[in-house]
Short mmCIF file of C-alpha atoms in Angstrom, two decimals:
data_model
loop_
_atom_site.label_atom_id
_atom_site.label_comp_id
_atom_site.label_asym_id
_atom_site.label_seq_id
_atom_site.Cartn_x
_atom_site.Cartn_y
_atom_site.Cartn_z
CA MET A 177 -61.10 -52.16 -24.29
CA ARG A 178 -60.28 -48.42 -25.13
CA PHE A 179 -63.49 -47.68 -25.51
CA LEU A 180 -64.57 -48.40 -22.68
CA LEU A 181 -61.53 -46.90 -21.16
CA ARG A 182 -62.64 -43.77 -22.24
CA LEU A 183 -66.32 -43.82 -22.13
CA ALA A 184 -65.89 -44.52 -18.35
CA SER A 185 -63.56 -41.31 -18.32
CA LEU A 186 -66.10 -39.71 -20.16
CA VAL A 187 -68.60 -40.00 -17.32
CA ALA A 188 -65.84 -39.31 -14.40
CA LEU A 189 -65.48 -36.22 -16.29
CA ALA A 190 -69.01 -35.39 -16.29
CA VAL A 191 -69.78 -36.35 -12.62
CA ALA A 192 -66.65 -34.06 -11.39
CA VAL A 193 -68.80 -30.88 -13.58
CA ILE A 194 -71.86 -31.95 -11.86
CA ALA A 195 -69.94 -31.46 -7.75
CA GLY A 196 -68.27 -28.95 -9.37
CA THR A 197 -71.35 -27.27 -10.34
CA ILE A 198 -73.34 -28.14 -7.37
CA ASP A 199 -70.19 -27.04 -4.65
CA SER A 200 -70.60 -23.12 -6.88
CA ILE A 201 -73.51 -23.13 -6.49
CA GLN A 202 -73.47 -24.24 -2.63
CA SER A 203 -70.62 -21.35 -2.30
CA VAL A 204 -73.03 -18.56 -4.31
CA ALA A 205 -75.73 -19.74 -1.64
CA ALA A 206 -73.92 -19.12 1.34
CA SER A 207 -71.77 -16.20 0.20
CA SER A 208 -68.79 -18.82 1.32
CA VAL A 209 -66.41 -21.76 -0.01
CA VAL A 210 -68.31 -24.94 -0.05
CA ILE A 211 -65.96 -27.23 -1.28
CA THR A 212 -68.42 -30.87 -0.83
CA PRO A 213 -65.87 -33.57 0.47
CA MET A 214 -65.94 -37.60 -1.59
CA GLY A 215 -67.44 -39.23 2.34
CA ASP A 216 -70.25 -36.69 1.94
CA ALA A 217 -70.93 -36.85 -0.79
CA TRP A 218 -71.01 -40.72 -1.02
CA GLN A 219 -72.87 -40.61 1.85
CA ASP A 220 -75.79 -38.80 0.89
CA LEU A 221 -76.07 -41.03 -2.62
CA SER A 222 -75.71 -44.65 -0.90
CA PRO A 223 -74.73 -44.64 2.57
CA SER A 224 -75.10 -48.84 2.70
CA SER A 225 -72.10 -49.26 -1.25
CA LEU A 226 -69.91 -46.90 1.40
CA GLU A 227 -70.81 -48.86 4.57
CA ILE A 228 -70.18 -52.17 2.16
CA LEU A 229 -66.90 -51.13 0.87
CA GLN A 230 -65.46 -49.76 4.34
CA SER A 231 -65.52 -53.14 5.65
CA SER A 232 -64.99 -55.08 2.71
CA ILE A 233 -60.98 -52.66 2.50
CA ALA A 234 -60.57 -53.36 6.13
CA TYR A 235 -61.28 -57.25 6.08
CA TYR A 236 -60.21 -57.95 2.75
CA ILE A 237 -57.07 -55.48 2.31
CA HIS A 238 -55.67 -54.09 4.85
CA PRO A 239 -57.20 -52.28 7.93
CA ARG A 240 -53.86 -49.62 8.17
CA PHE A 241 -54.99 -49.26 4.11
CA TYR A 242 -58.27 -48.46 5.52
CA THR A 243 -57.19 -46.02 8.40
CA ILE A 244 -54.82 -44.21 6.16
CA VAL A 245 -55.64 -43.80 2.11
CA PHE A 246 -58.57 -44.84 1.65
CA GLN A 247 -60.24 -41.85 5.19
CA TRP A 248 -57.97 -39.32 2.99
CA LEU A 249 -58.91 -39.99 0.01
CA MET A 250 -62.37 -39.30 1.56
CA LEU A 251 -61.78 -36.33 2.36
CA GLN A 252 -60.90 -34.67 -0.91
CA PRO A 253 -63.34 -32.92 -3.05
CA ALA A 254 -65.54 -34.76 -4.66
CA PHE A 255 -64.62 -32.50 -7.94
CA ALA A 256 -61.03 -33.70 -7.78
CA VAL A 257 -61.59 -36.94 -7.09
CA PHE A 258 -63.63 -37.57 -10.40
CA LEU A 259 -61.49 -35.08 -12.04
CA VAL A 260 -58.09 -37.25 -11.31
CA LEU A 261 -60.21 -40.63 -11.93
CA SER A 262 -60.97 -39.49 -15.14
CA LEU A 263 -57.61 -38.28 -16.32
CA LEU A 264 -56.73 -41.87 -15.18
CA LEU A 265 -58.69 -43.67 -17.10
CA TRP A 266 -58.52 -41.22 -19.91
CA MET A 267 -54.33 -41.91 -19.68
CA ALA A 268 -54.94 -45.63 -19.63
CA GLY A 269 -56.94 -45.91 -22.66
CA TYR A 270 -55.11 -42.90 -25.16
CA LYS A 271 -53.68 -44.37 -28.11
CA LYS A 272 -50.57 -43.27 -28.97
CA PRO A 273 -50.56 -41.61 -32.93
CA PRO A 274 -48.60 -43.44 -35.09
CA VAL A 275 -44.73 -42.25 -35.35
CA ALA A 276 -44.45 -41.97 -39.14
CA GLY A 277 -47.32 -39.67 -39.77
CA ARG A 278 -50.20 -39.92 -41.72
CA PHE A 279 -49.53 -39.74 -45.20
CA ALA A 280 -46.46 -41.46 -44.34
CA ALA A 281 -45.99 -44.51 -47.14
#
């Protein structure tokens, strides 16, 4: 399970780097800071899955959760959302080193 969490963390980190690179390229081209919100990036990639998730959250979890938390999350920069997701997945899959050390008897 740790391997899958660390692999998902690596994938999320790669997506964050790609999103940050795209934002930086657009910023240089526009000569101003361009930060793509998560909702816009998701809408560009797969609008049908975004609509399905929105309706599922509003129906199964709670409509207020959708209006407060999900919409706030969709306004955040895409690279930041994936960086935080990567960190959380890495922390969940982290293996603590043994206390006694490597060469303890």
